[in-house]
Coordinates of C-alpha atoms in Angstrom, one line a residue:
Chain W
M109 CA 10.7 -66.7 66.7
A110 CA 8.0 -69.4 67.1
S111 CA 5.1 -69.2 65.2
E112 CA 2.3 -67.9 66.3
K113 CA -1.1 -69.9 67.2
I114 CA -3.5 -69.2 64.8
D115 CA -7.2 -71.0 64.7
V116 CA -6.9 -71.2 60.9
R117 CA -10.1 -73.0 60.5
Y118 CA -12.0 -70.4 62.3
V119 CA -10.7 -67.8 60.2
A120 CA -11.1 -70.3 56.9
K121 CA -14.6 -70.1 58.1
L122 CA -15.3 -66.3 58.5
A123 CA -13.9 -66.3 55.3
R124 CA -16.1 -68.7 53.7
I125 CA -13.2 -70.7 52.8
A126 CA -13.4 -74.6 52.7
L127 CA -9.7 -76.1 53.4
S128 CA -8.8 -79.9 53.0
E129 CA -6.6 -81.1 56.3
D130 CA -3.6 -80.7 54.3
E131 CA -4.6 -76.7 53.3
A132 CA -5.3 -76.1 57.1
E133 CA -2.1 -77.6 58.1
R134 CA -0.3 -75.7 55.5
F135 CA -2.2 -72.4 55.7
G136 CA -1.9 -72.6 59.3
K137 CA 1.7 -72.7 59.3
Q138 CA 2.0 -70.1 56.8
L139 CA -0.2 -67.3 58.9
G140 CA 1.8 -68.1 62.0
D141 CA 4.6 -67.1 60.6
L142 CA 3.7 -64.0 58.9
L143 CA 2.2 -63.3 62.5
A144 CA 5.7 -64.0 64.1
H145 CA 7.4 -61.6 61.0
V146 CA 4.8 -59.0 61.7
N147 CA 5.8 -59.1 65.4
V148 CA 9.2 -58.0 65.2
L149 CA 7.7 -54.6 65.2
S150 CA 6.6 -54.9 69.1
E151 CA 10.4 -55.0 69.7
L152 CA 10.7 -51.0 68.9
E153 CA 10.6 -48.9 71.4
T154 CA 7.2 -46.7 70.3
A155 CA 6.1 -44.5 73.1
S156 CA 6.8 -41.7 71.2
V157 CA 5.2 -42.4 68.0
P158 CA 1.9 -41.2 67.5
A159 CA -0.5 -44.0 66.5
T160 CA -1.9 -44.6 63.0
A161 CA -4.6 -45.9 61.2
Q162 CA -3.0 -45.1 57.7
V163 CA 0.4 -45.2 55.5
V164 CA -0.2 -42.0 53.9
E165 CA -0.4 -38.6 55.4
S166 CA -3.3 -37.0 53.7
R167 CA -6.1 -36.2 55.4
N168 CA -9.9 -35.0 55.1
V169 CA -10.0 -36.3 51.3
E170 CA -13.7 -35.5 50.8
R171 CA -15.9 -34.7 47.7
S172 CA -18.3 -32.3 47.4
D173 CA -22.2 -33.5 47.8
E174 CA -23.2 -33.5 44.1
A175 CA -24.7 -36.3 42.3
G176 CA -22.9 -37.9 39.2
P177 CA -24.4 -40.2 36.0
C178 CA -24.8 -43.7 37.4
L179 CA -24.0 -46.7 35.8
D180 CA -26.4 -48.1 32.7
R181 CA -28.7 -50.6 34.6
E182 CA -29.2 -53.6 31.5
T183 CA -24.5 -53.1 31.7
V184 CA -24.8 -53.9 35.3
L185 CA -27.1 -56.4 35.5
S186 CA -25.2 -58.3 32.1
M187 CA -21.7 -58.4 34.9
A188 CA -24.2 -60.3 37.6
P189 CA -24.1 -64.4 37.6
Q190 CA -27.8 -64.5 37.6
R191 CA -30.9 -62.1 37.5
E192 CA -34.4 -61.6 37.3
G193 CA -36.0 -58.8 35.4
S194 CA -34.1 -55.6 36.8
F195 CA -33.0 -57.3 40.4
F196 CA -29.6 -59.4 41.0
R197 CA -30.9 -62.7 41.3
V198 CA -29.3 -64.6 45.1
P199 CA -28.9 -67.8 46.4
K200 CA -30.9 -68.8 48.9
I201 CA -29.4 -66.6 52.2
I202 CA -30.7 -68.6 55.3
G203 CA -29.6 -71.9 55.5
Q204 CA -27.4 -72.5 53.4
P205 CA -24.7 -75.3 53.7
Chain D
M257 CA -47.4 -53.7 95.3
T258 CA -47.6 -55.7 92.1
V259 CA -45.9 -58.1 90.2
Q260 CA -45.3 -55.3 87.4
T261 CA -43.6 -52.5 89.9
R262 CA -41.6 -55.2 91.6
Y263 CA -39.4 -54.9 88.3
E264 CA -37.8 -52.3 86.6
A265 CA -36.9 -52.1 83.0
V266 CA -33.5 -51.0 81.8
I267 CA -33.4 -50.4 78.1
G268 CA -31.2 -48.6 74.9
I269 CA -31.9 -47.7 71.7
E270 CA -29.5 -48.4 68.7
C271 CA -30.9 -46.5 65.9
H272 CA -29.8 -46.1 62.4
V273 CA -30.7 -42.9 60.3
E274 CA -30.6 -42.0 56.6
L275 CA -28.8 -39.1 56.3
K276 CA -30.3 -36.3 53.8
T277 CA -27.4 -35.8 51.0
R278 CA -27.7 -35.2 47.3
S279 CA -25.5 -38.0 46.7
K280 CA -24.3 -41.3 48.1
M281 CA -21.6 -41.7 51.2
F282 CA -18.1 -42.5 48.8
C283 CA -19.7 -42.4 45.2
A284 CA -21.7 -39.5 43.2
C285 CA -25.2 -41.8 42.8
A286 CA -28.1 -39.9 43.8
N287 CA -29.3 -40.8 47.0
E288 CA -32.9 -40.6 47.0
F289 CA -35.5 -43.2 48.5
G290 CA -37.1 -45.7 45.5
G291 CA -36.6 -45.2 41.9
E292 CA -36.5 -48.4 39.2
P293 CA -34.3 -51.0 40.8
N294 CA -30.5 -50.9 40.4
T295 CA -30.9 -47.8 38.7
K296 CA -28.6 -45.6 41.2
V297 CA -25.7 -47.6 41.8
C298 CA -21.8 -47.3 40.0
P299 CA -18.4 -49.1 40.5
V300 CA -17.7 -47.6 44.1
C301 CA -21.0 -49.1 45.6
L302 CA -21.4 -51.9 43.4
A303 CA -17.9 -53.0 44.4
L304 CA -16.4 -53.5 41.3
P305 CA -12.6 -54.2 41.3
G306 CA -10.3 -51.2 41.9
A307 CA -12.8 -48.5 42.7
L308 CA -12.0 -46.3 45.0
P309 CA -14.8 -44.8 48.3
V310 CA -14.3 -40.7 48.7
A311 CA -16.1 -39.3 51.8
N312 CA -19.1 -37.2 51.4
A313 CA -18.2 -33.6 52.9
E314 CA -21.7 -32.9 53.8
A315 CA -22.3 -36.1 55.2
I316 CA -19.6 -35.7 57.3
R317 CA -20.9 -32.2 58.4
H318 CA -24.2 -33.6 59.1
M319 CA -22.8 -36.1 61.6
I320 CA -20.5 -33.3 63.6
R321 CA -23.8 -31.0 63.6
A322 CA -26.2 -33.9 64.9
G323 CA -23.1 -34.6 67.4
L324 CA -23.4 -30.7 68.6
A325 CA -27.1 -30.6 68.9
F326 CA -26.8 -33.2 71.4
G327 CA -23.5 -31.8 73.6
A328 CA -21.4 -35.1 72.2
S329 CA -17.9 -34.1 71.9
I330 CA -16.5 -34.1 68.4
P331 CA -12.7 -35.7 68.5
A332 CA -10.3 -33.9 66.4
F333 CA -9.4 -37.3 65.2
S334 CA -11.9 -40.0 63.9
K335 CA -11.7 -42.6 60.6
F336 CA -13.6 -45.1 58.9
D337 CA -13.3 -49.5 59.5
R338 CA -14.1 -51.9 57.5
K339 CA -16.9 -53.9 59.4
N340 CA -16.1 -57.8 57.8
Y341 CA -19.0 -60.1 57.3
F342 CA -20.9 -61.9 54.3
Y343 CA -24.8 -60.7 53.0
P344 CA -25.3 -60.5 49.6
D345 CA -27.3 -56.7 49.6
M346 CA -23.5 -55.7 50.5
P347 CA -21.4 -56.2 47.7
K348 CA -18.2 -55.3 49.2
D349 CA -18.9 -58.5 51.8
Y350 CA -17.7 -55.3 54.1
Q351 CA -19.9 -51.8 55.5
I352 CA -17.2 -49.1 56.0
S353 CA -18.3 -48.0 59.3
Q354 CA -16.4 -46.6 62.2
Y355 CA -15.2 -48.9 64.9
D356 CA -12.9 -47.0 67.5
M357 CA -13.0 -43.4 66.4
P358 CA -16.4 -42.7 65.3
L359 CA -16.8 -38.6 64.8
T360 CA -18.9 -38.1 67.9
L361 CA -18.5 -39.4 71.2
G362 CA -21.2 -39.3 74.0
G363 CA -23.4 -36.4 74.5
S364 CA -27.5 -36.3 76.0
V365 CA -31.0 -36.7 74.3
R366 CA -33.3 -34.3 76.6
Y367 CA -36.8 -35.5 75.7
W368 CA -40.4 -35.6 76.9
L369 CA -43.0 -37.8 78.1
E370 CA -47.0 -36.6 76.8
D371 CA -47.7 -35.8 80.1
G372 CA -45.0 -33.5 79.7
T373 CA -42.2 -34.6 81.8
L374 CA -38.6 -33.5 80.4
K375 CA -36.0 -36.5 80.6
E376 CA -32.7 -37.1 79.2
C377 CA -30.8 -40.0 77.7
K378 CA -27.5 -39.7 77.5
L379 CA -25.7 -41.0 74.3
T380 CA -22.5 -43.5 74.1
R381 CA -21.6 -42.4 70.2
I382 CA -22.9 -41.5 66.9
H383 CA -21.0 -42.8 64.2
L384 CA -20.9 -42.9 60.4
E385 CA -21.5 -46.1 58.0
E386 CA -23.0 -46.9 55.1
D387 CA -26.5 -48.3 54.1
T388 CA -26.8 -51.7 52.7
G389 CA -29.0 -52.7 49.5
K390 CA -32.4 -54.2 49.5
S391 CA -33.5 -57.4 49.2
I392 CA -36.9 -58.8 48.4
H393 CA -37.1 -62.7 49.2
G394 CA -38.8 -64.9 46.9
G395 CA -39.5 -68.6 46.3
G396 CA -41.9 -69.5 49.3
G397 CA -41.3 -68.4 53.0
D398 CA -43.8 -65.2 52.0
G399 CA -41.8 -62.6 51.7
R400 CA -39.5 -63.6 54.5
I401 CA -36.2 -64.7 54.5
A402 CA -36.6 -68.0 56.2
G403 CA -38.1 -70.5 54.2
S404 CA -37.4 -68.5 50.8
S405 CA -35.0 -70.4 48.1
F406 CA -33.6 -67.0 46.6
S407 CA -33.8 -63.3 47.1
L408 CA -33.5 -60.1 44.9
I409 CA -31.6 -57.6 45.0
D410 CA -31.6 -54.0 44.6
F411 CA -28.2 -51.6 45.2
N412 CA -29.6 -48.2 44.7
R413 CA -30.0 -48.1 48.8
A414 CA -26.6 -49.5 49.0
G415 CA -23.6 -46.8 50.3
V416 CA -26.3 -43.9 51.4
P417 CA -24.8 -42.4 54.3
L418 CA -26.2 -43.9 57.7
M419 CA -26.0 -42.8 60.8
E420 CA -25.9 -45.2 64.1
C421 CA -27.1 -43.6 67.3
V422 CA -26.1 -45.5 70.4
S423 CA -27.8 -44.5 73.6
E424 CA -26.8 -45.2 77.2
P425 CA -29.1 -47.8 78.9
D426 CA -30.7 -45.2 80.3
L427 CA -34.5 -45.4 79.8
R428 CA -37.2 -47.3 81.7
S429 CA -40.0 -47.9 80.2
A430 CA -41.2 -48.3 76.4
Q431 CA -43.1 -44.6 76.6
E432 CA -39.6 -43.0 77.5
A433 CA -37.7 -45.1 74.5
V434 CA -40.9 -43.7 72.2
G435 CA -40.2 -40.5 73.7
Y436 CA -36.8 -40.5 73.0
L437 CA -37.1 -41.4 69.4
E438 CA -39.2 -38.4 69.1
A439 CA -36.4 -36.4 70.1
L440 CA -34.2 -38.0 67.8
K441 CA -36.3 -37.8 65.0
R442 CA -37.5 -34.2 65.2
T443 CA -33.9 -32.9 65.8
F444 CA -32.6 -34.5 63.3
V445 CA -35.5 -33.2 60.8
Q446 CA -34.9 -28.9 62.6
L447 CA -31.4 -29.9 61.7
G448 CA -31.7 -31.0 58.5
V449 CA -29.4 -34.0 58.4
S450 CA -32.1 -36.5 57.6
D451 CA -35.8 -36.7 56.5
V452 CA -36.7 -39.5 59.5
K453 CA -39.8 -41.1 57.3
M454 CA -40.2 -44.4 59.3
E455 CA -42.4 -45.7 56.3
E456 CA -39.0 -44.8 53.5
G457 CA -36.8 -47.2 56.6
S458 CA -34.8 -43.8 57.0
L459 CA -35.0 -44.5 61.1
R460 CA -34.7 -48.2 61.7
C461 CA -34.1 -48.8 65.1
D462 CA -33.3 -51.7 67.6
A463 CA -33.8 -52.1 71.5
N464 CA -31.7 -53.8 74.1
V465 CA -34.0 -54.8 76.7
S466 CA -33.6 -56.1 80.2
I467 CA -35.6 -55.7 83.5
R468 CA -34.1 -56.1 87.0
P469 CA -36.3 -56.1 91.0
A470 CA -37.3 -52.4 91.4
G471 CA -33.8 -50.9 93.4
S472 CA -31.0 -52.9 92.2
T473 CA -28.2 -51.5 90.6
E474 CA -26.8 -54.4 89.2
L475 CA -28.1 -55.4 85.1
G476 CA -30.3 -58.4 84.2
T477 CA -29.8 -60.3 81.3
K478 CA -30.6 -58.4 77.9
T479 CA -32.4 -59.3 74.6
E480 CA -32.0 -57.3 71.3
I481 CA -35.5 -56.4 69.6
K482 CA -35.9 -56.5 66.0
N483 CA -38.1 -55.5 63.1
M484 CA -40.1 -52.8 64.8
N485 CA -40.8 -50.6 62.1
S486 CA -43.0 -47.7 63.8
F487 CA -43.1 -45.7 66.7
R488 CA -46.5 -47.4 67.8
S489 CA -44.5 -50.9 67.2
V490 CA -41.5 -49.5 69.2
L491 CA -43.9 -49.0 72.1
R492 CA -45.8 -52.4 71.7
A493 CA -42.7 -54.6 71.5
I494 CA -40.9 -52.9 74.2
E495 CA -43.9 -53.5 76.5
S496 CA -44.7 -56.6 75.6
E497 CA -40.7 -57.7 75.7
I498 CA -41.3 -56.7 79.7
E499 CA -44.1 -58.4 80.6
R500 CA -42.3 -61.7 79.0
Q501 CA -39.3 -61.4 80.9
I502 CA -41.4 -60.7 84.4
A503 CA -43.1 -63.4 83.3
V504 CA -40.2 -65.8 83.0
L505 CA -38.2 -64.7 86.1
E506 CA -41.5 -65.0 87.9
S507 CA -41.7 -68.8 86.7
G508 CA -38.3 -68.8 88.5
S509 CA -36.6 -69.1 84.7
R510 CA -33.7 -67.3 83.4
I511 CA -33.8 -64.7 80.6
V512 CA -31.5 -66.0 77.8
Q513 CA -29.6 -63.5 76.3
E514 CA -30.5 -63.5 72.4
T515 CA -32.1 -61.6 69.5
R516 CA -35.8 -61.5 69.3
G517 CA -38.2 -59.9 66.6
W518 CA -41.5 -58.2 66.5
D519 CA -44.5 -59.6 65.4
E520 CA -46.7 -56.8 64.6
G521 CA -49.6 -59.1 63.7
Q522 CA -49.2 -61.2 66.9
G523 CA -48.1 -58.6 69.1
V524 CA -45.6 -60.8 71.1
T525 CA -41.6 -61.3 70.0
H526 CA -40.0 -64.3 69.2
S527 CA -36.7 -66.0 69.3
M528 CA -34.8 -65.2 66.7
R529 CA -31.9 -67.5 67.6
S530 CA -29.7 -69.2 64.9
K531 CA -26.9 -71.9 64.6
E532 CA -24.3 -68.9 63.9
E533 CA -22.1 -68.1 66.5
A534 CA -20.9 -64.9 68.1
H535 CA -20.3 -62.3 65.1
D536 CA -16.9 -61.6 65.0
Y537 CA -16.5 -58.4 62.6
R538 CA -12.4 -58.5 62.3
Y539 CA -12.7 -54.8 62.2
F540 CA -9.7 -52.7 60.7
P541 CA -8.9 -49.6 59.1
D542 CA -10.0 -49.1 56.1
P543 CA -7.0 -49.0 53.7
D544 CA -8.9 -47.0 50.9
L545 CA -9.9 -43.8 53.0
V546 CA -7.5 -41.5 55.0
P547 CA -8.7 -40.2 58.4
I548 CA -10.9 -37.2 59.1
E549 CA -9.4 -34.6 61.3
V550 CA -12.0 -31.9 62.8
D551 CA -10.4 -28.8 63.8
A552 CA -12.0 -25.9 66.3
A553 CA -12.6 -23.9 63.0
L554 CA -15.0 -26.1 61.7
I555 CA -16.6 -26.9 65.2
D556 CA -17.0 -23.1 65.5
E557 CA -18.9 -22.8 62.4
L558 CA -20.7 -25.8 62.2
K559 CA -22.2 -24.3 65.9
K560 CA -23.1 -21.5 63.8
T561 CA -25.7 -23.4 62.3
I562 CA -27.7 -24.9 65.4
P563 CA -30.9 -23.8 65.9
V564 CA -33.0 -23.4 68.7
L565 CA -33.7 -27.0 69.1
P566 CA -36.9 -29.0 70.4
P567 CA -36.6 -29.8 74.0
E568 CA -35.4 -26.2 74.8
R569 CA -38.5 -24.5 73.3
F570 CA -40.6 -27.3 74.6
A571 CA -39.6 -26.4 78.0
R572 CA -40.4 -22.6 77.0
Y573 CA -43.5 -23.4 75.5
R574 CA -44.8 -24.6 78.8
G575 CA -43.4 -21.7 80.6
Y576 CA -46.1 -19.4 78.9
G577 CA -48.7 -22.6 79.6
M578 CA -49.1 -24.4 76.8
D579 CA -50.2 -27.6 77.7
P580 CA -48.2 -30.9 76.8
K581 CA -49.5 -31.4 73.5
Q582 CA -50.2 -27.6 72.2
A583 CA -46.5 -27.3 72.8
T584 CA -45.3 -30.6 70.7
Q585 CA -47.6 -29.4 68.5
L586 CA -46.2 -26.6 67.9
V587 CA -42.4 -27.8 68.5
D588 CA -43.0 -29.7 65.6
N589 CA -44.4 -27.1 63.2
F590 CA -40.6 -25.3 62.7
P591 CA -41.5 -22.8 61.0
L592 CA -44.6 -22.1 62.8
A593 CA -42.5 -22.3 66.1
D594 CA -39.7 -19.6 64.3
Y595 CA -42.3 -17.7 63.8
F596 CA -44.0 -17.8 67.6
D597 CA -40.5 -17.3 69.1
A598 CA -40.2 -13.8 66.5
C599 CA -43.7 -12.6 68.0
V600 CA -42.4 -13.1 71.4
A601 CA -39.0 -11.1 70.2
A602 CA -41.5 -8.5 68.8
G603 CA -42.3 -7.7 72.7
A604 CA -45.5 -9.8 71.9
N605 CA -47.2 -11.2 75.1
P606 CA -46.4 -14.9 75.0
Q607 CA -49.8 -16.6 76.4
A608 CA -52.0 -13.8 73.9
S609 CA -49.5 -14.5 70.9
M610 CA -49.9 -18.2 71.6
N611 CA -53.7 -18.3 71.3
F612 CA -53.7 -16.2 67.9
V613 CA -50.6 -18.3 66.8
L614 CA -52.6 -21.7 67.8
S615 CA -56.1 -21.1 66.8
D616 CA -57.2 -18.4 64.6
L617 CA -53.6 -17.6 62.4
S618 CA -53.4 -22.0 62.1
R619 CA -57.0 -21.7 61.1
L620 CA -56.3 -18.9 58.2
A621 CA -53.5 -21.2 56.8
N622 CA -55.7 -24.0 56.3
E623 CA -58.2 -22.5 54.9
T624 CA -56.5 -20.2 52.7
G625 CA -53.4 -22.8 51.7
T626 CA -50.7 -20.0 52.7
P627 CA -48.0 -21.1 55.6
V628 CA -48.7 -18.8 58.7
N629 CA -44.9 -17.6 58.4
E630 CA -45.2 -16.6 54.6
S631 CA -48.2 -14.6 55.2
A632 CA -49.0 -10.9 55.1
V633 CA -49.3 -11.1 59.1
T634 CA -45.8 -10.2 60.2
P635 CA -44.6 -11.4 63.8
E636 CA -44.2 -7.3 64.4
A637 CA -47.5 -6.8 63.2
L638 CA -49.3 -9.9 65.6
A639 CA -47.0 -8.2 68.2
E640 CA -48.8 -4.8 67.7
L641 CA -52.7 -6.6 67.2
V642 CA -51.5 -8.4 70.7
A643 CA -50.6 -5.1 72.2
L644 CA -54.0 -3.3 71.0
V645 CA -55.8 -6.6 73.0
E646 CA -53.8 -6.0 76.1
S647 CA -54.1 -2.3 76.3
K648 CA -58.2 -2.8 75.7
T649 CA -58.0 -0.7 72.9
V650 CA -60.1 -3.3 70.7
N651 CA -61.7 -6.7 72.1
S652 CA -60.7 -9.8 71.0
K653 CA -64.1 -9.8 68.3
I654 CA -62.5 -6.7 66.7
A655 CA -59.2 -8.6 67.0
K656 CA -60.4 -11.7 65.0
E657 CA -61.7 -9.3 62.3
L658 CA -58.6 -7.4 62.2
L659 CA -56.4 -10.8 62.1
E660 CA -58.5 -12.0 59.1
R661 CA -58.0 -8.0 57.6
M662 CA -54.5 -8.0 58.2
W663 CA -54.3 -11.3 56.6
A664 CA -55.5 -9.9 53.5
G665 CA -52.7 -7.4 53.0
E666 CA -55.1 -4.6 54.5
G667 CA -52.2 -3.7 56.9
S668 CA -51.2 -2.8 60.5
P669 CA -53.9 -3.7 62.7
K670 CA -52.9 0.2 64.4
A671 CA -53.7 2.0 60.9
I672 CA -56.9 0.0 60.3
V673 CA -58.4 0.9 63.8
E674 CA -57.6 4.2 63.2
Q675 CA -59.0 4.7 59.9
E676 CA -62.2 3.2 60.6
G677 CA -62.5 4.0 64.3
L678 CA -62.5 0.3 65.6
A679 CA -61.5 1.4 68.9
Q680 CA -63.3 -0.4 71.3
T681 CA -65.7 2.5 73.6
S682 CA -66.0 1.8 77.2
D683 CA -68.1 5.0 77.0
T684 CA -70.7 4.6 79.6
G685 CA -72.9 7.2 77.7
E686 CA -72.8 5.7 74.3
I687 CA -73.2 2.4 75.7
E688 CA -76.3 3.1 77.7
R689 CA -78.0 4.8 74.6
L690 CA -77.1 1.6 72.6
I691 CA -79.0 -0.3 75.5
D692 CA -82.1 1.7 75.6
E693 CA -82.5 1.6 72.0
V694 CA -81.9 -2.2 71.9
L695 CA -84.2 -2.8 75.0
A696 CA -87.0 -0.8 73.2
A697 CA -86.6 -2.9 70.3
N698 CA -87.0 -6.0 72.6
E699 CA -89.3 -5.6 74.7
K700 CA -90.4 -8.8 75.3
A701 CA -87.0 -10.4 76.0
A702 CA -86.5 -7.8 78.5
T703 CA -89.7 -8.6 80.0
D704 CA -88.5 -12.6 79.8
Y705 CA -85.6 -11.4 81.5
K706 CA -87.2 -9.9 84.5
A707 CA -89.9 -12.8 84.7
G708 CA -87.0 -15.0 85.2
K709 CA -85.5 -16.2 82.0
T710 CA -82.2 -14.7 82.7
N711 CA -80.2 -16.6 80.0
I712 CA -81.9 -14.2 77.3
L713 CA -78.9 -12.0 78.8
G714 CA -76.9 -13.4 76.3
F715 CA -79.1 -12.5 73.0
L716 CA -79.5 -8.8 74.3
T717 CA -75.8 -8.2 74.7
G718 CA -75.4 -9.9 71.6
Q719 CA -78.1 -7.1 70.2
V720 CA -75.9 -4.5 72.0
M721 CA -72.6 -5.5 70.5
K722 CA -73.9 -5.4 67.2
A723 CA -75.3 -2.3 67.5
S724 CA -72.2 -1.0 68.7
R725 CA -70.6 -2.6 65.2
G726 CA -68.3 -4.8 67.9
K727 CA -66.4 -2.0 69.5
A728 CA -68.0 -1.9 72.6
N729 CA -66.5 -3.3 75.8
P730 CA -68.5 -6.6 75.7
A731 CA -68.0 -7.1 79.7
L732 CA -69.0 -3.6 80.1
V733 CA -72.2 -4.1 78.2
N734 CA -73.6 -6.8 80.3
E735 CA -72.7 -5.2 83.3
L736 CA -74.8 -1.8 81.9
L737 CA -77.5 -4.2 80.9
R738 CA -77.9 -6.4 84.0
K739 CA -78.4 -3.2 86.0
K740 CA -80.5 -1.5 83.6
L741 CA -82.7 -4.7 83.7
E742 CA -82.7 -4.9 87.4

């Protein structure tokens, strides 16, 4: 089956990944092959198969509403690339390149 | 026809409400407002590698109850999806939400306007998701995101259960939008699914606003209004946006579909257009969470927990003759409304008990700090008092005295009346004897009355009432006094 068309640059943009020309072409082809592979499924007769969103069969895995211990703040903030006082510090949100 | 009445506004509301639970949606961190930054966080809500979410059962029950309260259908099968976007207040870089199979579908919200008119707005859906963290924007920009060079993040709120209520575009004015939001708020508070404190951000809403020529059935181009932080700003923002859109169309231009932010200080909406293209969230089912199946048994169980809801009460109270303001006040004081309903259920005349509940009992509650429903005056006792007034056994003055003594724990009104002989007297002979005494003691007043100072009658009536220790039938006293003096 022929490669599926995929706008690899748009997907890369949504995923915030910068791609070189070479990469765009290479990944574009790879992603197209993947889609074509998945497309094999559409050849199956699925009218009688119920739709699913999960491969495991369990349902209603829930926890009771009890509060428990949290992480120590110093431990948490020590993992952050940047902190300021008791906050995480992040770069400019709007107007980033 | 004015320019304004040539157009009709079409408004839909998207409203986010934080659910009241002990713990967050997918982890056991406490769900509490405020607190020291980044102290209510764990591997799940910080998205540390390998951490797995597990859904909070109580949040799901809250959702189903909210849906049932609005007559929504509760699908037997529901699931969580990932909504993918990048924003630093959301550590996973996706939000767990519900895309095409939400927990509740349809239903409608009954609400009312200030003048008491009852209205209805259909709901599209209510779905369950998680809240984001909070950002403080620093380094210029005066606390606004635009212009700041960095931001500080507190993840305490990240992962708090959040329901999103989406309305149909059924609202036709800013007043209707506020009435709708108030109805959502009072219903959620009464159900106990949320505290709905706008000042703490536990209810946040956006409005989709468009206008069209009056009578038209086609929809105009809409704008989305954000940044409304109180019901008052919702009212002002929508009114201002309708005016702006009318002016745009009247000048021969077109409305641009865009997001606009409400500027509270300037009282106008501003375009928030950015260079970003249309959102593409690439929703997909969250593989870390299994689907939710809701069976009929659970729905039946939860249905039993739905109390009498505000619109039903409001309509009934209006029927008892309450004005819209009184009815709204009582509806919003759930314990007092429960108490009032119990009085009516105990056989009390609704109008008469309404006066006691809204005035005398509310005053006593304010003075003593004891809520009416926790006072010594049980609904049955109030019903007894109301019956004593209706049968003219006691007059209204004695009734007020009795109420104070009931409040003080002196027992049932009937018992007090019998013990102390407080029953109202309509014994003409007895009242005439008292009138003679009073007139003898107040000769000048009697003369003044005969000379035309008829307003002195009130004073004389008061004296006779006093002489009867409040027991005389005041209407009868008045009538007999008048006869005597003429």
